[in-house]
Amino acid sequence: MVCETIMRTEKIDSLNPAQRAAVEHKEGPLLVLAGAGSGKTRVITHRIARLVERGVDPRKILAVTFTNKAAAEMRNRVRKMVGGDLQGLWLATFHSACARIIRISAERVGLTRDFTIYDANDQKRLMTDVAKSLGADQEASPKEFLNMISMHQGRYEGPEVLQETDPFDRTYKLVWEEYTKRLRKANAADFGDLLVLALQIIKEDALKQKGWAVRWDHILVDEFQDTNHVQYLLAKTLSQHTQNLCVVGDDDQSIYSWRGADVSNILEFEHDHKDTKVVTLEQNYRSTKIILDAAFSVIKNNTGRRDKKLWSTLGAGEPISIYVGFNERDEARYVAQIAQKLRRRGSLGDLAVFYRVHAQSRAIEEALREASIPYRMVAAMKFYDRAEIKDLISYMRFIFNPASDLDLKRIINTPKRGIGKTSVGKVEKLGGMKNITLYEALKEAVKPGSDVLGSGARKKVSSFISLMEGLLQRASQVLPSQLAEEILQRTGYVENLTHAKNREDAQRIENLMEMVGSIRAYEGEADEPSLLDFLERVALTADADGAGGEGKAVTLMTVHAAKGLEFPEVVVTGMEEGVFPHARGLFDEIELEEERRLAYVAYTRAKQRLYLTRTESRNLMGQTRFNEPARFLREIPRNLCKQESSVNKKSGLNGEGMRVFGRGSGSEYGRPDGWNEISRAMKDAAFNNRTHSSRGSRKRSSGKESPGLRAIRAEIEARERKKAAANREQTKSIGVQPERRRKRSQTKGGGQSTHWYSGMKVHHKKFGPGTVQAWYGEPPNQQISVYFFKHGIKTIISRFLEPI
DNA sequence: CGAATGCGACTTTTT
DNA sequence: GTCGCATTCG
């Protein structure tokens, strides 16, 4: 304890030599390779403080981070260090910094200061519209179009890179151009645009060595491994005149390549910047040695990483706990047990539970609620996602920027005011013809002499327009919160809910009140509260980080959300092939390595204790799966682990299994008998096998499998081997097909085979790439089939033979 | 025009 | 299991 305190103090007050070198570095490019927990944020904040101390004007410093959270934290720390005198320092996320730049120079890229930022939802709705109107909706889904666009944007490429000769590219190009046109017409920009447009502006300036290009003397970039090409170019262009570019990152923690992050930015930084000073931070101040060793033994399996290994003086610490649950509820119960243990110590806040995908949180939440353990979830946008909140925001956005057709369409008939699809469609057409915004078209349509609308609709539209005009006026006179209240009142939104009188509606009203409250809170906290600023925050803030509600509660979040955080105790759930690593990455080396980095990030969040859990059986997306243990589990040396308990102990398997499948509740109840039989048989086999192998040494039990199992295994393995090659080819070719719109076919007959399994006849057949459908018994029991991920029966059998 | 119903699709990560 | 969408019906 004493030791720890000393350590802490030292950590705060002094820098180690490497850190100091990074902080003191004066001019020229600087690359800081900062391993997990090596004091990366400290280096940046100290460096900023040091620059100011050395007389650099804070106005000449730009520090960019990736998340709002990081930016806020950094701001706090710097403020403390420098003592409040940060006037003019830019410390922001890439996106908000770019938004700011664009607002100031909006006219140069065809926007006005009041432009709206479209989030993923808005983008999708707009794209749906665009694709439909161009008849391109058969070529790809809106989401796919958007993905392609954002990929190109991230590389700083425009539609002009597309080949006219390629039929798909030609449509895609049209779609892209139309999409951009409509965005601009709505005076809006999407996320990708923010970066691209800002870069455009800056590049223009760079040619003449003026304006934004020479605005800052020092550029600092955090989480550099997550930057995409545009972000890289932004940093580079902004620092061209001084070369004072400091980038900090860790290639092992690059987990955003799926959205365009380019690790080569960090791997090749030195090639691109002559005379780069490189500092590597390898001393870890966060985790115990065991945790670091485990993390390293996993990450070292990746290729092409920069060589480094973290070390720590914090002592070996506890072994890593591994728990094998029967199903996700059992797993969740185990999590709740850990939480209870901490609660008795009064340190619930020390615990964080991670999962690969949000869908996993459900079971955990339920178990925690059942045990009355408070938790807070770092969920993406749950609150803002609610319809009523979106409505209110749409009102506010429309009032702020009446060119936003998307918002107008959302609110024009919410609450119901008799302006239906037909009317809107007519007016939309008018707008399209005259090339004016929807709102302008509405005004046209009610002018005397116009015959676009019938008299009934006309009247309703007029009254809507006057309602909006009234609110538009108020916008400039009152604070956002006041405006919100007036919207809710004057549009009859709240009244409408009050009348309806459902339980849900009451909740909706409450949510709206909460929203108004949070706007007020914003006004109290912001330097210059304005509608513009507020809406920008809404658009650029995905993490609704629980408004300071740290308190005594367990933290639940995805691994991605956990990056940059640390907790004394961490549980990583769902350590199974197909869950973590996620099924999508299973067949691709590159993606698999990213999953591995993700695991690395997860493990290195833990300071003192790390728990890893997996399950025998997992219900996810409506299907029950029996997954292999995650390779990220197997890659950890056994001597660092301790198996807490597992299904082969006491009630874990048979008792629980019977309960769940025999007379469980919900969808599990009443399954046809075949289900029980197959699961029973499998579990029995597992049980028998486990009782042999789990005793004593942890060696693999290959010699101990029963003759029956061995035979089955041999047979299946032979078959699998034979199929493997063909299978792989097939998977490959299927993967690229534009056939995705077609439903997966369930043609009978093809590829069906039968195996004897524990004295039971099991049929199985290939169902899709990497998935095998298996069932027990004869039809009509087929419909109770189980989907075995990846290898089918082999998965189950081989799993039984593995200790972990 | 709007409500009800059914259907299907979609389930990785986020600024 | 959940959501949004589309179609249908009143």
CSV table of C-alpha atoms in Angstrom, one decimal, chain A residues 289-301 309 318-322 603 610 612 630-643 698-700 803-804:
chain,number,residue,atom,x,y,z
A,289,LYS,CA,3.6,-8.1,-14.6
A,290,ILE,CA,1.3,-11.1,-15.2
A,291,ILE,CA,-1.2,-9.0,-17.0
A,292,LEU,CA,1.5,-7.4,-19.2
A,293,ASP,CA,3.0,-10.8,-19.9
A,294,ALA,CA,-0.3,-12.2,-20.9
A,295,ALA,CA,-1.0,-9.3,-23.1
A,296,PHE,CA,2.4,-9.5,-24.7
A,297,SER,CA,2.1,-13.2,-25.3
A,298,VAL,CA,-1.0,-12.5,-27.3
A,299,ILE,CA,0.1,-9.5,-29.2
A,300,LYS,CA,3.4,-11.0,-30.2
A,301,ASN,CA,1.6,-13.3,-32.6
A,309,LYS,CA,7.8,-4.9,-24.9
A,318,GLU,CA,-2.7,-12.2,-9.3
A,319,PRO,CA,-2.9,-14.8,-11.9
A,320,ILE,CA,-5.5,-14.3,-14.6
A,321,SER,CA,-8.8,-15.8,-13.8
A,322,ILE,CA,-10.5,-17.9,-16.4
A,603,TYR,CA,-6.2,-6.9,-21.4
A,610,LEU,CA,-7.9,-9.6,-15.1
A,612,LEU,CA,-11.5,-13.7,-18.8
A,630,ALA,CA,-10.9,-17.8,-28.2
A,631,ARG,CA,-7.4,-18.1,-29.5
A,632,PHE,CA,-6.6,-15.1,-27.4
A,633,LEU,CA,-7.2,-17.3,-24.5
A,634,ARG,CA,-5.0,-20.1,-25.7
A,635,GLU,CA,-2.2,-17.8,-26.6
A,636,ILE,CA,-1.8,-16.9,-22.9
A,637,PRO,CA,0.7,-19.3,-21.2
A,638,ARG,CA,-1.1,-21.5,-18.8
A,639,ASN,CA,1.1,-20.7,-15.9
A,640,LEU,CA,-0.3,-17.2,-15.8
A,641,CYS,CA,-3.8,-18.4,-15.5
A,642,LYS,CA,-6.0,-19.9,-12.9
A,643,GLN,CA,-9.2,-21.6,-13.8
A,698,ARG,CA,-3.1,-28.9,-17.4
A,699,LYS,CA,-1.6,-30.8,-20.2
A,700,ARG,CA,-3.7,-31.4,-23.3
A,803,PRO,CA,-8.6,-27.9,-21.2
A,804,ILE,CA,-9.4,-24.3,-21.7
